[in-house]
Coordinates of C-alpha atoms in Angstrom, one line a residue:
M27 CA 45.3 0.5 -25.1
K28 CA 44.8 -2.3 -27.8
K29 CA 42.1 -4.9 -26.8
P30 CA 43.7 -8.4 -26.5
V31 CA 43.0 -11.0 -29.2
Y32 CA 42.0 -14.3 -28.0
L33 CA 42.7 -17.2 -30.5
L34 CA 40.6 -20.3 -30.3
P35 CA 42.2 -23.7 -30.6
F36 CA 41.9 -25.0 -34.2
G37 CA 40.4 -28.3 -32.9
F38 CA 37.7 -26.5 -31.1
L39 CA 36.8 -24.4 -34.4
L40 CA 36.8 -27.6 -36.4
L41 CA 34.4 -29.4 -34.0
V42 CA 32.1 -26.4 -34.2
C43 CA 32.1 -26.3 -37.8
L44 CA 31.3 -30.1 -38.2
L45 CA 28.5 -29.8 -35.7
F46 CA 27.0 -26.8 -37.4
V47 CA 27.3 -28.8 -40.8
A48 CA 25.6 -32.0 -39.3
C49 CA 22.7 -30.0 -37.8
S50 CA 22.3 -28.1 -41.0
S51 CA 22.2 -31.2 -42.8
K52 CA 19.6 -33.0 -40.7
S53 CA 17.5 -29.9 -40.7
S54 CA 17.5 -29.4 -44.2
L55 CA 16.2 -32.9 -44.7
S56 CA 13.5 -32.6 -42.2
D57 CA 12.4 -29.0 -43.4
K58 CA 11.9 -30.4 -46.9
I59 CA 9.4 -33.1 -46.3
V60 CA 7.7 -34.0 -49.5
Q61 CA 4.1 -34.4 -49.3
I62 CA 2.5 -36.8 -52.1
N63 CA -1.2 -36.3 -52.6
L64 CA -2.8 -39.6 -53.2
L65 CA -6.0 -38.1 -54.5
D66 CA -4.2 -36.6 -57.4
N67 CA -4.9 -38.3 -60.7
N68 CA -3.7 -35.8 -63.1
Y69 CA -0.1 -36.6 -64.2
P70 CA 0.9 -35.3 -67.6
I71 CA 3.6 -37.3 -69.4
K72 CA 7.3 -36.5 -68.9
E73 CA 9.8 -38.0 -71.5
I74 CA 13.1 -38.5 -70.1
N75 CA 16.1 -39.8 -71.8
L76 CA 17.7 -42.5 -69.8
N77 CA 21.2 -41.2 -70.7
D78 CA 20.2 -37.8 -69.0
I79 CA 19.8 -39.8 -65.7
A80 CA 22.2 -42.6 -65.9
D81 CA 25.4 -44.1 -67.5
V82 CA 24.5 -47.4 -68.9
S83 CA 26.6 -50.5 -69.1
Y84 CA 25.7 -54.2 -70.2
I85 CA 26.7 -57.6 -68.7
H86 CA 26.1 -60.5 -71.1
F87 CA 26.4 -63.8 -69.3
E88 CA 28.2 -66.9 -70.5
S89 CA 26.0 -69.5 -71.9
D90 CA 28.5 -72.1 -73.3
K91 CA 27.4 -74.8 -70.8
D92 CA 23.7 -75.9 -70.8
E93 CA 23.6 -75.9 -67.0
Y94 CA 24.2 -72.3 -66.9
L95 CA 21.2 -71.2 -68.9
F96 CA 19.6 -70.2 -65.6
G97 CA 16.2 -68.6 -66.9
G98 CA 15.9 -67.3 -63.2
W99 CA 15.9 -63.9 -61.4
L100 CA 18.6 -61.5 -60.2
F101 CA 19.4 -62.5 -56.5
Y102 CA 21.8 -59.8 -55.8
L103 CA 24.4 -57.5 -57.6
S104 CA 27.6 -56.7 -55.5
P105 CA 30.5 -54.7 -56.5
K106 CA 32.2 -57.9 -58.0
T107 CA 29.6 -60.5 -58.3
V108 CA 26.2 -61.2 -60.0
I109 CA 24.0 -63.7 -58.4
F110 CA 21.1 -65.4 -60.0
A111 CA 18.3 -67.5 -58.3
H112 CA 16.0 -70.1 -59.7
R113 CA 12.8 -71.6 -58.6
S114 CA 14.5 -75.1 -58.7
G115 CA 16.8 -74.0 -56.0
D116 CA 19.8 -73.3 -58.1
I117 CA 22.1 -70.2 -57.4
H118 CA 24.6 -69.1 -60.1
F119 CA 27.5 -67.0 -59.6
F120 CA 28.8 -64.8 -62.3
S121 CA 31.5 -62.2 -62.5
R122 CA 30.6 -58.6 -63.4
S123 CA 32.1 -59.3 -66.8
G124 CA 29.6 -62.3 -67.2
K125 CA 32.0 -65.1 -66.6
I126 CA 30.7 -68.2 -64.8
I127 CA 32.1 -68.6 -61.4
S128 CA 30.1 -71.4 -59.8
K129 CA 26.6 -73.0 -59.3
F130 CA 25.0 -74.9 -56.3
N131 CA 21.7 -76.1 -55.1
R132 CA 21.0 -76.7 -51.3
K133 CA 17.1 -76.8 -51.5
G134 CA 15.6 -79.2 -49.1
N135 CA 14.3 -79.6 -45.6
G136 CA 17.5 -80.2 -43.8
P137 CA 19.1 -77.8 -41.1
E138 CA 21.6 -76.6 -43.5
E139 CA 19.3 -76.1 -46.6
Y140 CA 16.6 -73.8 -47.7
T141 CA 13.1 -74.7 -48.7
N142 CA 12.8 -71.8 -51.3
L143 CA 14.4 -68.7 -52.6
M144 CA 11.5 -66.4 -52.8
G145 CA 12.9 -64.2 -50.0
G146 CA 16.0 -61.8 -50.5
A147 CA 19.7 -62.2 -50.3
V148 CA 23.0 -60.2 -49.6
Y149 CA 26.3 -61.1 -50.6
D150 CA 29.7 -59.9 -49.1
D151 CA 32.5 -60.2 -51.6
E152 CA 35.3 -60.0 -49.2
K153 CA 34.1 -62.6 -46.9
D154 CA 32.5 -64.8 -49.3
E155 CA 29.3 -64.8 -47.7
L156 CA 25.9 -65.2 -49.2
F157 CA 23.0 -64.5 -46.7
I158 CA 19.7 -66.1 -47.8
I159 CA 16.2 -65.6 -46.1
A160 CA 15.2 -69.3 -45.3
R161 CA 11.3 -69.1 -45.0
G162 CA 9.7 -72.2 -43.2
K163 CA 8.0 -72.8 -40.0
S164 CA 10.6 -70.5 -38.5
Y165 CA 12.3 -67.6 -40.4
Q166 CA 16.0 -67.7 -40.4
I167 CA 18.8 -66.4 -42.4
K168 CA 21.3 -69.1 -43.6
V169 CA 24.9 -68.3 -44.8
Y170 CA 26.9 -70.0 -47.5
D171 CA 30.0 -69.6 -49.5
H172 CA 30.0 -69.1 -53.4
L173 CA 30.4 -73.0 -53.6
G174 CA 27.3 -73.6 -51.5
N175 CA 29.4 -74.6 -48.3
F176 CA 27.0 -74.0 -45.4
K177 CA 28.6 -71.6 -42.9
R178 CA 26.1 -70.7 -40.2
V179 CA 22.6 -69.9 -39.4
L180 CA 21.1 -66.6 -38.0
D181 CA 18.3 -67.2 -35.7
F182 CA 15.6 -64.7 -34.7
Q183 CA 12.8 -64.4 -32.2
E184 CA 10.2 -67.0 -32.4
E185 CA 7.4 -65.1 -34.0
S186 CA 9.5 -63.2 -36.5
R187 CA 8.7 -63.3 -40.1
I188 CA 11.8 -61.7 -41.8
W189 CA 10.6 -60.4 -45.2
N190 CA 13.4 -58.0 -46.2
L191 CA 17.2 -57.8 -45.6
A192 CA 20.1 -55.4 -46.6
H193 CA 23.6 -55.0 -46.0
W194 CA 24.3 -52.3 -43.4
D195 CA 27.9 -52.6 -42.4
E196 CA 30.7 -55.1 -42.1
N197 CA 28.9 -56.6 -39.0
S198 CA 25.3 -56.1 -39.2
L199 CA 22.1 -56.5 -41.4
L200 CA 19.2 -54.3 -41.7
L201 CA 15.8 -56.4 -41.7
Y202 CA 12.0 -55.8 -42.1
D203 CA 10.0 -58.1 -39.7
A204 CA 6.4 -58.4 -41.1
Y205 CA 5.1 -60.4 -38.1
R206 CA 2.7 -57.6 -36.9
E207 CA 1.4 -57.4 -40.5
K208 CA 0.6 -61.1 -40.3
I209 CA -1.4 -60.7 -37.0
M210 CA -3.4 -57.7 -38.5
V211 CA -4.3 -59.8 -41.3
D212 CA -5.4 -62.7 -39.4
L213 CA -7.7 -60.6 -37.2
A214 CA -9.2 -59.1 -40.3
Y215 CA -10.0 -62.4 -41.7
D216 CA -11.5 -63.6 -38.4
R217 CA -13.5 -60.2 -38.4
K218 CA -11.9 -59.3 -35.1
L219 CA -11.2 -55.7 -34.0
L220 CA -8.1 -54.3 -35.1
S221 CA -6.0 -52.4 -32.7
K222 CA -3.6 -49.5 -33.3
E223 CA -0.5 -51.3 -31.7
I224 CA -0.1 -55.2 -31.9
E225 CA 1.8 -56.4 -28.9
C226 CA 3.5 -59.9 -28.7
E227 CA 5.6 -61.8 -26.3
Y228 CA 8.1 -63.3 -28.7
C229 CA 8.6 -60.6 -31.4
Y230 CA 10.8 -57.5 -31.6
S231 CA 9.7 -54.1 -30.3
S232 CA 9.8 -52.7 -34.1
S233 CA 9.2 -54.0 -37.5
F234 CA 12.6 -52.6 -38.6
I235 CA 15.6 -54.1 -36.9
R236 CA 19.4 -54.3 -37.0
V237 CA 21.0 -57.6 -36.2
S238 CA 24.5 -59.0 -36.1
K239 CA 25.9 -61.0 -39.2
E240 CA 27.4 -63.5 -36.9
D241 CA 24.5 -64.9 -35.0
G242 CA 21.4 -62.5 -35.7
T243 CA 21.8 -60.9 -32.1
L244 CA 19.7 -57.8 -31.9
I245 CA 21.7 -54.6 -32.2
E246 CA 19.0 -51.9 -32.7
S247 CA 15.1 -51.6 -32.9
I248 CA 14.4 -48.6 -35.1
P249 CA 11.5 -46.8 -33.6
I250 CA 9.1 -46.7 -36.6
V251 CA 5.7 -46.0 -35.3
E252 CA 2.8 -48.1 -37.4
D253 CA -0.7 -48.1 -36.9
Y254 CA -2.5 -51.3 -37.1
S255 CA -6.0 -50.2 -36.7
Y256 CA -6.6 -50.6 -40.5
I257 CA -5.5 -52.8 -43.3
G258 CA -2.6 -51.5 -45.5
G259 CA -4.2 -53.2 -48.6
R260 CA -7.7 -54.5 -49.5
E261 CA -9.7 -57.6 -48.7
S262 CA -11.3 -59.4 -51.8
N263 CA -13.1 -62.8 -51.4
G264 CA -11.4 -63.6 -48.1
M265 CA -7.9 -62.6 -49.5
F266 CA -5.6 -59.9 -48.4
I267 CA -4.3 -58.0 -51.6
S268 CA -1.5 -55.5 -51.8
K269 CA 1.5 -54.9 -54.1
P270 CA 4.7 -56.5 -52.9
L271 CA 6.2 -54.1 -50.3
Q272 CA 10.0 -53.1 -50.7
S273 CA 10.4 -52.1 -47.1
L274 CA 14.3 -51.2 -47.4
V275 CA 15.2 -48.8 -50.3
K276 CA 18.8 -47.8 -50.5
Y277 CA 19.2 -44.0 -50.4
N278 CA 22.5 -42.0 -50.1
D279 CA 24.5 -43.7 -47.4
G280 CA 21.5 -45.3 -45.5
Y281 CA 18.0 -46.8 -46.3
L282 CA 14.4 -45.5 -46.9
L283 CA 12.2 -47.4 -44.4
C284 CA 8.6 -47.9 -45.9
S285 CA 5.7 -49.7 -44.3
R286 CA 2.0 -50.2 -45.4
Q287 CA 1.1 -49.1 -42.0
T288 CA 2.6 -45.6 -41.8
D289 CA 1.9 -42.7 -44.0
T290 CA 5.6 -41.6 -43.6
I291 CA 8.7 -42.7 -45.5
Y292 CA 11.9 -42.4 -43.2
Y293 CA 15.4 -42.1 -44.1
Y294 CA 17.7 -44.1 -41.8
A295 CA 21.2 -42.7 -42.2
K296 CA 24.6 -44.5 -41.2
D297 CA 24.5 -42.4 -38.0
A298 CA 21.6 -44.1 -37.1
S299 CA 19.5 -40.9 -37.3
L300 CA 15.8 -41.3 -38.5
T301 CA 14.4 -38.4 -40.5
P302 CA 10.9 -38.3 -42.2
V303 CA 11.5 -37.5 -45.8
W304 CA 8.0 -38.2 -47.6
V305 CA 4.4 -38.0 -46.3
T306 CA 1.4 -39.2 -48.3
T307 CA -1.8 -37.5 -47.8
P308 CA -4.7 -37.9 -47.0
P309 CA -3.8 -40.6 -44.2
S310 CA -4.1 -44.2 -45.6
K311 CA -6.6 -45.1 -42.8
D312 CA -9.0 -42.3 -44.0
M313 CA -9.2 -43.6 -47.6
V314 CA -11.5 -46.0 -49.2
T315 CA -8.9 -47.4 -51.7
K316 CA -5.8 -47.5 -49.4
D317 CA -3.5 -46.2 -52.3
M318 CA 0.2 -46.2 -51.3
V319 CA 3.6 -45.2 -52.5
N320 CA 6.3 -47.8 -52.2
G321 CA 9.7 -46.0 -51.8
F322 CA 11.4 -43.8 -54.5
V323 CA 14.7 -43.8 -56.4
E324 CA 16.7 -40.6 -56.9
A325 CA 18.4 -39.9 -60.2
G326 CA 19.5 -36.5 -61.2
K327 CA 16.8 -33.9 -60.5
Y328 CA 14.3 -36.5 -60.3
Q329 CA 12.6 -38.9 -58.0
F330 CA 11.0 -42.1 -59.5
F331 CA 8.3 -44.1 -57.8
E332 CA 5.1 -46.0 -58.1
K333 CA 1.6 -45.3 -56.9
I334 CA -0.3 -48.4 -56.1
I335 CA -4.1 -48.3 -56.4
L336 CA -5.8 -50.6 -54.2
E337 CA -9.3 -50.5 -55.5
G338 CA -11.8 -53.1 -56.6
D339 CA -10.7 -56.5 -57.4
E340 CA -8.7 -55.9 -60.5
L341 CA -5.6 -58.0 -60.9
P342 CA -2.6 -57.3 -61.5
I343 CA -3.1 -54.4 -59.1
P344 CA -3.1 -51.1 -60.9
T345 CA 0.2 -49.2 -60.6
L346 CA 1.1 -45.7 -61.9
Y347 CA 4.7 -45.1 -62.7
L348 CA 5.6 -41.7 -61.7
V349 CA 8.6 -39.2 -61.5
R350 CA 8.7 -36.1 -59.4
D351 CA 10.8 -33.2 -60.4
K352 CA 12.8 -32.2 -57.4
E353 CA 13.1 -28.5 -58.6
T354 CA 9.4 -27.6 -59.4
G355 CA 7.8 -30.3 -57.2
N356 CA 5.7 -31.4 -59.9
T357 CA 4.8 -35.0 -60.8
Y358 CA 4.4 -36.7 -64.0
T359 CA 3.9 -40.0 -65.6
Q360 CA 7.1 -41.6 -66.4
K361 CA 8.1 -42.0 -70.2
I362 CA 11.6 -43.3 -70.3
V363 CA 13.3 -43.7 -73.7
F364 CA 16.6 -45.0 -74.5
D365 CA 18.3 -44.3 -77.8
E366 CA 20.0 -47.7 -78.1
Y367 CA 16.7 -49.6 -77.8
K368 CA 13.8 -47.7 -79.4
G369 CA 10.3 -48.6 -78.6
Y370 CA 11.1 -50.4 -75.3
N371 CA 9.0 -49.4 -72.2
F372 CA 11.5 -48.5 -69.5
T373 CA 10.2 -47.8 -66.0
V374 CA 12.4 -46.8 -62.8
T375 CA 11.0 -47.8 -59.5
Q376 CA 12.4 -48.9 -56.2
L377 CA 12.6 -52.5 -57.4
T378 CA 15.3 -51.2 -60.1
V379 CA 17.8 -50.9 -57.1
S380 CA 16.4 -53.5 -54.7
R381 CA 18.9 -56.2 -55.7
T382 CA 22.0 -54.0 -55.9
S383 CA 24.5 -53.1 -53.2
E384 CA 24.7 -49.2 -54.1
A385 CA 21.7 -46.6 -53.8
K386 CA 23.2 -45.1 -57.2
T387 CA 23.1 -48.5 -59.1
G388 CA 20.2 -50.0 -60.7
C389 CA 19.5 -52.8 -63.1
L390 CA 16.9 -54.1 -65.6
F391 CA 16.7 -57.4 -67.4
L392 CA 16.5 -57.5 -71.1
D393 CA 14.8 -60.4 -72.7
T394 CA 16.9 -62.3 -75.4
G395 CA 14.0 -62.8 -77.5
D396 CA 12.7 -59.3 -77.4
L397 CA 16.1 -58.1 -78.1
K398 CA 16.5 -60.5 -81.3
E399 CA 13.1 -59.2 -82.5
A400 CA 14.2 -55.4 -81.8
Y401 CA 17.5 -56.4 -83.8
N402 CA 15.6 -57.7 -86.6
E403 CA 13.3 -54.5 -86.7
N404 CA 16.4 -52.2 -86.7
R405 CA 15.5 -50.7 -83.2
L406 CA 18.7 -51.4 -81.7
S407 CA 22.0 -49.3 -81.9
G408 CA 25.3 -48.8 -80.4
Q409 CA 26.8 -51.3 -77.8
L410 CA 23.5 -53.1 -77.4
K411 CA 23.2 -53.7 -81.1
E412 CA 26.5 -55.1 -81.2
L413 CA 26.2 -57.5 -78.1
V414 CA 22.7 -58.7 -79.8
K415 CA 24.1 -59.3 -83.2
D416 CA 25.8 -62.7 -82.5
M417 CA 23.4 -63.8 -80.0
N418 CA 20.9 -66.9 -80.1
E419 CA 17.5 -66.8 -78.6
E420 CA 18.4 -69.5 -76.1
D421 CA 21.3 -67.4 -74.9
N422 CA 21.0 -66.1 -71.4
P423 CA 19.6 -62.5 -71.0
I424 CA 21.5 -59.4 -70.9
L425 CA 21.6 -57.2 -67.7
M426 CA 21.4 -53.6 -68.2
V427 CA 23.2 -51.9 -65.4
L428 CA 22.3 -48.1 -64.7
H429 CA 24.8 -45.8 -62.9
F430 CA 22.5 -43.1 -61.6
K431 CA 23.7 -39.5 -62.0

């Protein structure tokens, strides 16, 4: 007698497969936590051709009007728009082809103005909304369109110090609140005892939060455990010194969450899962120098990062630009060469992607004066040489866009 054959519904089998893949994906991440030994100072040089890790394109910005000679810094690179900020308060909008779109300045102390542009920004092309961190007596995010018309303000907890922001999805932003870090530094200055946890009545339960783009309402506090019993930096002559921290680093479809007060870098994925991916050893609180790693950028088989050395009174703070081979686990000193620009010292760090909308997109500024000098010395070739040939030294700089492989 033949045994009966039972057929499971296709939908059930599909669900089982999806669950298996999801669980395997998460376990593979957690099973491969990278350990970075901060005491290791032996990093042989690794020469990497930029073309091996990225496809390169250029944006040369129009400068036929004096008012658009911006001389500022990259504020944000979206899929359709390039935005620059200037310490004067000017904000310039260009297309991805370098064409001038608009310029505005809303610097001031009014309720619809910003006092400075030293915080970050995020731009939504489809909704024409520019989100700017407005630092002042209270920290807010103010929203404008590309013409500078004020749209709304996002308010936060009274004690919040919003330091970094990032686009999360159509309806929400990812933020880093540096309030606890400020309290820790204040306690250290006053020679008061530091505690592992810092409690406050008017702040969020985590330094990493996700909020509504509409009004700043809290959607989620991301449970990162930070230790405030030590200073994640160094004290020198009554000052707290540390390298600027990029707390939110784009990675895959989510973000790496980085803090001075934890030895672990976490990956926060689109499904809101939280996975440890990098751990630095020994623990920072046990180190005299409090060295740190400030996130990483993945390109091809490599992970690029910087090791910050917090020792002595040397300024600027010493930084090692390193690269880790994912296949071998070995770490090297970066030496990135590029055939179109010989003799230029390229580095790739988390700052390379900090102002872009995608994890696989980075950018580097190429100074006009340096380019003209390199052109005269015959160190340029290809498309870059053709762009520079007809440029004047007063022209806007060129933005090199890196599409990482």
